[in-house]
PDB file of C-alpha atoms in Angstrom:
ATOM      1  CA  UNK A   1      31.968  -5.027  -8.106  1.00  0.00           C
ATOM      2  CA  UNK A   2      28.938  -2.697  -7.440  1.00  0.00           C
ATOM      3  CA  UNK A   3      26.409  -3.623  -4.526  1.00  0.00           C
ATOM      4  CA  UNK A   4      24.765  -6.314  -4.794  1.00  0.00           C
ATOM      5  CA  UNK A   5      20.725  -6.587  -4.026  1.00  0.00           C
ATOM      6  CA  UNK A   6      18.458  -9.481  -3.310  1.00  0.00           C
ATOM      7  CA  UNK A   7      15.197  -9.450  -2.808  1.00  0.00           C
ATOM      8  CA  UNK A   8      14.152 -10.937   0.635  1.00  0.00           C
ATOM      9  CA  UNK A   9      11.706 -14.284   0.276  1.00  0.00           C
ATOM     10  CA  UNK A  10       8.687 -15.060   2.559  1.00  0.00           C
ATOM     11  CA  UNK A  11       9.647 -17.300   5.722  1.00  0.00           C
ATOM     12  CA  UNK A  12       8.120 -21.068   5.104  1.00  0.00           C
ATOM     13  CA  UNK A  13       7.823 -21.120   9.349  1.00  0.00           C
ATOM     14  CA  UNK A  14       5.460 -18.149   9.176  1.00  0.00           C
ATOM     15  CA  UNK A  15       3.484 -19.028   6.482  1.00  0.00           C
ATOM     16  CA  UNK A  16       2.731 -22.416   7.706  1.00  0.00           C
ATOM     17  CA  UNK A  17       1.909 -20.956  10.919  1.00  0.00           C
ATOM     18  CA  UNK A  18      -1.661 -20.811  11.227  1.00  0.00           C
ATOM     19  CA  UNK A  19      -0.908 -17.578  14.620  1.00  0.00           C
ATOM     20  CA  UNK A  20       0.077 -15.468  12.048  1.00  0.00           C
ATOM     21  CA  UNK A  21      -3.049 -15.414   9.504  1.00  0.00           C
ATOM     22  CA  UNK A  22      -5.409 -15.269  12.765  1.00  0.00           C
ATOM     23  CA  UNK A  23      -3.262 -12.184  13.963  1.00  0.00           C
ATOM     24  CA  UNK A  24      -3.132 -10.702  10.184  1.00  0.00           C
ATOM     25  CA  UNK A  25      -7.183 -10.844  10.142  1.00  0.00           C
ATOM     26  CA  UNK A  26      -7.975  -9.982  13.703  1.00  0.00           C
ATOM     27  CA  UNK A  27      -5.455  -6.696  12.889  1.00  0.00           C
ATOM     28  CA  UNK A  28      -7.438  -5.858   9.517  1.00  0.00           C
ATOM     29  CA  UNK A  29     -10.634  -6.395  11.159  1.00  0.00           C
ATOM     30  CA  UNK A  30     -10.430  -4.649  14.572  1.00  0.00           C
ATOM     31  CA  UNK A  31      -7.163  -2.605  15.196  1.00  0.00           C
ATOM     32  CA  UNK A  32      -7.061  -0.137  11.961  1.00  0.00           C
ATOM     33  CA  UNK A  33      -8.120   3.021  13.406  1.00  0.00           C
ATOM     34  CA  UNK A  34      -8.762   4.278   9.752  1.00  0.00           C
ATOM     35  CA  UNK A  35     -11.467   2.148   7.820  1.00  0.00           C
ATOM     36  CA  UNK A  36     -12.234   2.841   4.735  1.00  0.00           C
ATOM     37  CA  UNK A  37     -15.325   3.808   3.937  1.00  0.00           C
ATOM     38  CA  UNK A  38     -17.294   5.763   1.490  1.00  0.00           C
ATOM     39  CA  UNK A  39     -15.257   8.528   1.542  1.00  0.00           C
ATOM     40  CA  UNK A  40     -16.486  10.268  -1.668  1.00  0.00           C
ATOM     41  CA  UNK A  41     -20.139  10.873  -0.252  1.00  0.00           C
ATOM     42  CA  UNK A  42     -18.723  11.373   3.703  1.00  0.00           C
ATOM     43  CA  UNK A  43     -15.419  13.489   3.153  1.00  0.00           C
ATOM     44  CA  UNK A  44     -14.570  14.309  -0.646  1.00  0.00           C
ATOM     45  CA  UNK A  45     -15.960  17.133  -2.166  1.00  0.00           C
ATOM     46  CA  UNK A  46     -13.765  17.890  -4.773  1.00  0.00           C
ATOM     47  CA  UNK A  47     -12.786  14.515  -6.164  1.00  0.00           C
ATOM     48  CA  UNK A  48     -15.140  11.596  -7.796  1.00  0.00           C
ATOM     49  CA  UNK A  49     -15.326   8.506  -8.246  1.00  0.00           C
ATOM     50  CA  UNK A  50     -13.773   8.831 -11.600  1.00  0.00           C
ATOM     51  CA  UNK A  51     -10.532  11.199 -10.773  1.00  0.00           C
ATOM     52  CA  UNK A  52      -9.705   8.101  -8.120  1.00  0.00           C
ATOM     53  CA  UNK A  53      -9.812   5.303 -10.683  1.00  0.00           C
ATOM     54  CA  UNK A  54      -7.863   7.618 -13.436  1.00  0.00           C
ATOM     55  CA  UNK A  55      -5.427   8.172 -10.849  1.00  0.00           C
ATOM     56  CA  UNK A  56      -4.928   4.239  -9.822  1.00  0.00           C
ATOM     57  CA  UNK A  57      -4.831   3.319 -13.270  1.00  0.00           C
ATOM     58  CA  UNK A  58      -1.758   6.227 -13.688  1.00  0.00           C
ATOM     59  CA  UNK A  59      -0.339   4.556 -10.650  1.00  0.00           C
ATOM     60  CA  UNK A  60      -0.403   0.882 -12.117  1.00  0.00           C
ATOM     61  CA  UNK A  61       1.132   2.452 -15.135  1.00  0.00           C
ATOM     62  CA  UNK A  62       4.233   4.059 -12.856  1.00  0.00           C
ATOM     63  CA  UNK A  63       4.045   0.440 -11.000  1.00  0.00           C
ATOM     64  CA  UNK A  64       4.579  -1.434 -14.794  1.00  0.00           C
ATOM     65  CA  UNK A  65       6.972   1.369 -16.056  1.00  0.00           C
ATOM     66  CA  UNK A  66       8.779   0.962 -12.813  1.00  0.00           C
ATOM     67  CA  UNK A  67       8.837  -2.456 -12.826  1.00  0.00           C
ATOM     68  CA  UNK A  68       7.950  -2.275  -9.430  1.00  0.00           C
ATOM     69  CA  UNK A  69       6.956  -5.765  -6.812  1.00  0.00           C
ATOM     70  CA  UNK A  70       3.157  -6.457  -6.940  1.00  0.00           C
ATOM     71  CA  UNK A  71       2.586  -5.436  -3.608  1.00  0.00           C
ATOM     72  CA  UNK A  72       3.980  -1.501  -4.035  1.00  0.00           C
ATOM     73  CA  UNK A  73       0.611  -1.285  -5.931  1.00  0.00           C
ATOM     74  CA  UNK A  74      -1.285  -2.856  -3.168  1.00  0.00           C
ATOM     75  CA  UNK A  75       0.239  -0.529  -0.401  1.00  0.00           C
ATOM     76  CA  UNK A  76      -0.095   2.340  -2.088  1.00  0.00           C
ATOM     77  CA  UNK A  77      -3.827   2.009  -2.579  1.00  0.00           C
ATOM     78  CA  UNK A  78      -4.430   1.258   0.588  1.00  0.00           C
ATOM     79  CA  UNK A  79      -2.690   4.258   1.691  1.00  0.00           C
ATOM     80  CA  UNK A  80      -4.427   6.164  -0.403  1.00  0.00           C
ATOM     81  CA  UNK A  81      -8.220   5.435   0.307  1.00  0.00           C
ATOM     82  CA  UNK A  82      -7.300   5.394   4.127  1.00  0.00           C
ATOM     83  CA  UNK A  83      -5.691   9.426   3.340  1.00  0.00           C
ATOM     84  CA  UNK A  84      -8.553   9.773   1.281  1.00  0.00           C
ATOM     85  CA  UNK A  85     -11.193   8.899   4.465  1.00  0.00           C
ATOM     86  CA  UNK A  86      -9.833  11.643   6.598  1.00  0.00           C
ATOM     87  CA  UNK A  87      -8.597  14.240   4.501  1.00  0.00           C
ATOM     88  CA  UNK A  88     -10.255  16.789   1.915  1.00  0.00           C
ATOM     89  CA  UNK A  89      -8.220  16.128  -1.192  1.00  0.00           C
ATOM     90  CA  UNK A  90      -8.486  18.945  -4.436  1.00  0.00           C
ATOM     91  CA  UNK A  91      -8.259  17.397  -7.940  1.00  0.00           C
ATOM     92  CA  UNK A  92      -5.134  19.406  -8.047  1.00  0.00           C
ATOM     93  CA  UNK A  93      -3.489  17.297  -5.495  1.00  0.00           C
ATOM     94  CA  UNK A  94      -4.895  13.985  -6.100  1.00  0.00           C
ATOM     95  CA  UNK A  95      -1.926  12.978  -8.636  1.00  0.00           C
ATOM     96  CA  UNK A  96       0.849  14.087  -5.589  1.00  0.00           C
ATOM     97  CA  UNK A  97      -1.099  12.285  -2.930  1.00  0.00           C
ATOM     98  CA  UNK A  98      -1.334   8.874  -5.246  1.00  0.00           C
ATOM     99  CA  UNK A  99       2.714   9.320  -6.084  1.00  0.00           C
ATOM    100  CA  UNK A 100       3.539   9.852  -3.000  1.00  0.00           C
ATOM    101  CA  UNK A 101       1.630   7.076  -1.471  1.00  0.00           C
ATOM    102  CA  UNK A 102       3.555   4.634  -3.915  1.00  0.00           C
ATOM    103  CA  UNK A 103       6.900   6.099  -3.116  1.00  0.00           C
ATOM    104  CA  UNK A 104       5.720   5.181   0.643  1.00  0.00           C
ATOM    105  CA  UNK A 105       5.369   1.655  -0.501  1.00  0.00           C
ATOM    106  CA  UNK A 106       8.212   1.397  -2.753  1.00  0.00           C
ATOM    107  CA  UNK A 107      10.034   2.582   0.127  1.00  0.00           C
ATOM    108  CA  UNK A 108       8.049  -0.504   2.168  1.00  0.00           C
ATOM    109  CA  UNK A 109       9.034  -2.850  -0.700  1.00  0.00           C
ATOM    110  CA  UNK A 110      11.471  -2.134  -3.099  1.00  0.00           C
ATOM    111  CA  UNK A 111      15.098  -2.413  -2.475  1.00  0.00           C
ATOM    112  CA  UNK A 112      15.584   0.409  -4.432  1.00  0.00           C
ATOM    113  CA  UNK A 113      12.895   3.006  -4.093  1.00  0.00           C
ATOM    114  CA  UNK A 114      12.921   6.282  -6.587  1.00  0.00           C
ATOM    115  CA  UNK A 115      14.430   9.695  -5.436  1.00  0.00           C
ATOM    116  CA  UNK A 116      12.843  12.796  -4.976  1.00  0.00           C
ATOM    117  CA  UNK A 117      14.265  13.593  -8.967  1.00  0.00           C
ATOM    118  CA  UNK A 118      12.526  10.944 -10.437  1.00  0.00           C
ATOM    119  CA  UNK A 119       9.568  11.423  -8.785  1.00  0.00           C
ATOM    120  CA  UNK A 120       8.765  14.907  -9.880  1.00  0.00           C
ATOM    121  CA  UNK A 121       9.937  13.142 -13.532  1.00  0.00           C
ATOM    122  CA  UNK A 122       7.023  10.545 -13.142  1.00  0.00           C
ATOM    123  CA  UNK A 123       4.923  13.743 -12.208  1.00  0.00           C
ATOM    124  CA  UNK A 124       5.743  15.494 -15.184  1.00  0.00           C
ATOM    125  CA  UNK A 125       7.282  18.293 -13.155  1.00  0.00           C
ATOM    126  CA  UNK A 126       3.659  18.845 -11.354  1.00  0.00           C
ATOM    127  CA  UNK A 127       5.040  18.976  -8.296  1.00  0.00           C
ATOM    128  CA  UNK A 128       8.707  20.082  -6.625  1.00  0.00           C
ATOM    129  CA  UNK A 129      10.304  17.881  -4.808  1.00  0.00           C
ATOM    130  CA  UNK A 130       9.327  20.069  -1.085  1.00  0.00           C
ATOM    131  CA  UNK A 131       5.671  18.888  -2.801  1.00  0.00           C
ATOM    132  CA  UNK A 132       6.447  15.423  -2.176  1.00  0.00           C
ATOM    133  CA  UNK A 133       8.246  15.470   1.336  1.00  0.00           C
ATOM    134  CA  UNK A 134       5.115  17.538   2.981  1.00  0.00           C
ATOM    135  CA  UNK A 135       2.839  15.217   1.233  1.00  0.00           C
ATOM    136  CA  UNK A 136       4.895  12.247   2.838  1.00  0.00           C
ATOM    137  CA  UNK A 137       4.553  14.078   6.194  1.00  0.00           C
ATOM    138  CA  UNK A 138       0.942  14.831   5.686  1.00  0.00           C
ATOM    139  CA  UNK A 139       0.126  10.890   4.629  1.00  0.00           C
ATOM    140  CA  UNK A 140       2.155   9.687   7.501  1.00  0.00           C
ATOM    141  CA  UNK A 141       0.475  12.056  10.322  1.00  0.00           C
ATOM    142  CA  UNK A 142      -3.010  11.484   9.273  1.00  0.00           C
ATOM    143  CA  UNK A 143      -2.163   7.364   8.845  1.00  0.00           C
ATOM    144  CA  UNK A 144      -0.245   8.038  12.536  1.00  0.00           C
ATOM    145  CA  UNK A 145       2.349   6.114  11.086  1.00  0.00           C
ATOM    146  CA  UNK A 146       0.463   3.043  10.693  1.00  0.00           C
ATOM    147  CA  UNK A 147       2.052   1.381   7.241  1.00  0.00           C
ATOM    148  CA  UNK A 148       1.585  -2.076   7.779  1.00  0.00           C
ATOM    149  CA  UNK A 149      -1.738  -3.709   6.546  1.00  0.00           C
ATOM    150  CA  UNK A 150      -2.396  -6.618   5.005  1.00  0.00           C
ATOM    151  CA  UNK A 151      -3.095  -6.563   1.334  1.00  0.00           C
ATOM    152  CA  UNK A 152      -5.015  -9.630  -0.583  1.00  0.00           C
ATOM    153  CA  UNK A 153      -2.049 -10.987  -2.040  1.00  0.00           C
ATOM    154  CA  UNK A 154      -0.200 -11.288   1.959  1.00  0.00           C
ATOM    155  CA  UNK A 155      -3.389 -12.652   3.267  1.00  0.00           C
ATOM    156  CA  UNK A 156      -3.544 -15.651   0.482  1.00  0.00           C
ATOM    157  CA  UNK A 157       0.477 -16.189   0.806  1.00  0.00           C
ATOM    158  CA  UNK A 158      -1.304 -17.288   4.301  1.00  0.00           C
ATOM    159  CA  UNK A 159      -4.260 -18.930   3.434  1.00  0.00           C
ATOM    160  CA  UNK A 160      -3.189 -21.525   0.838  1.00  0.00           C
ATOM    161  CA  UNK A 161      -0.362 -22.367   3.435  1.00  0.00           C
ATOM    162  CA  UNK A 162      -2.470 -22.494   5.898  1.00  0.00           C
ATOM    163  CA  UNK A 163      -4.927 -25.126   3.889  1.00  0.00           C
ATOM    164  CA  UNK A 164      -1.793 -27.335   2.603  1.00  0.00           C
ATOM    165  CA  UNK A 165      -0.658 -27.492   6.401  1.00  0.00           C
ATOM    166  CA  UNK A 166      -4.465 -28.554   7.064  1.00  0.00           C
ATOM    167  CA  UNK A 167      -4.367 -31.480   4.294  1.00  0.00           C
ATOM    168  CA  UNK A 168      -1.245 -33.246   5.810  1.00  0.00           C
ATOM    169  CA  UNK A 169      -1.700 -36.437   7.680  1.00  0.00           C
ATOM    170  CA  UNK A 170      -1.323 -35.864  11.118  1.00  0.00           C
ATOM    171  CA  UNK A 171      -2.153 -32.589  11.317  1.00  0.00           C
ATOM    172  CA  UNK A 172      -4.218 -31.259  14.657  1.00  0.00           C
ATOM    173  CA  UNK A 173      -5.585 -28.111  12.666  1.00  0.00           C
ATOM    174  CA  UNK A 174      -8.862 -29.451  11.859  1.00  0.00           C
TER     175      UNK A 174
END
């Protein structure tokens, strides 16, 4: 019998406890060193509006074809307009920066994230595979290692426990 995988499930105790969503928004809020911001007028030069959006629609494409969670897709966008903020990106490069930032978050999220080979597959054979691993050093110094943020879909896990916790009799979060 080959390995077996399962997919971890969301903690009831930390959802219902109304700490965590104040720490999640106080974090998004005031400790990300890297906001995003309107990059393409303040740092991109070489990129539009328009290259970004074909490249996160190619990315929800690899997410689908992937069948990757819901939340790879989240990460990896938000890894990519943070990059994106602080670093000069060529049209060239845009399509190894976006791949790479999903492999970041499959690697985050997945139980089984893609090699290096299937990567430069989903790529088209763009890139090598040394083009990925010093565009997953790159991401990582500029981010300074700082993976964990809190995408929409986390932050509502919170909130609608958080509001059916509020709705039960007795409760003292009013």
């Amino acid at each position: 019998m080959g390995p077996m995988f399962v997919r971890s499930q969301p903690d009831p105790v930390l959802l219902s406890d109304i700490r965590v969503l104040h720490n999640l928004l106080v974090s998004e809020s005031h400790h990300q060193r890297v906001r995003v911001r309107d990059y393409m007028a303040q740092v991109q030069q070489l990129i539009t509006p328009n290259h970004r959006k074909i490249v996160t629609d190619w990315m929800l494409e690899v997410c689908e074809d992937q069948h990757f969670h819901p939340e790879v897709y989240f990460h990896a966008i938000n890894y990519l307009d943070r990059f994106l903020c602080i670093q000069l990106v060529g049209r060239d490069t845009l399509q190894l920066v976006g791949l790479t930032a999903l492999w970041l978050a499959a690697k985050q999220e997945e139980l089984v994230p893609p090699g290096l080979e299937q990567l430069v597959t989903l790529a088209a054979e763009s890139y090598t595979e040394i083009n990925f691993r010093h565009m997953e050093l790159l991401i990582l110094a500029k981010l300074e290692l700082r993976l964990a943020a809190p995408t929409p879909a986390y932050l509502l896990n919170h909130m609608i426990a958080a509001e059916e916790e509020r709705d039960w009799p007795g409760s003292s979060w009013r």
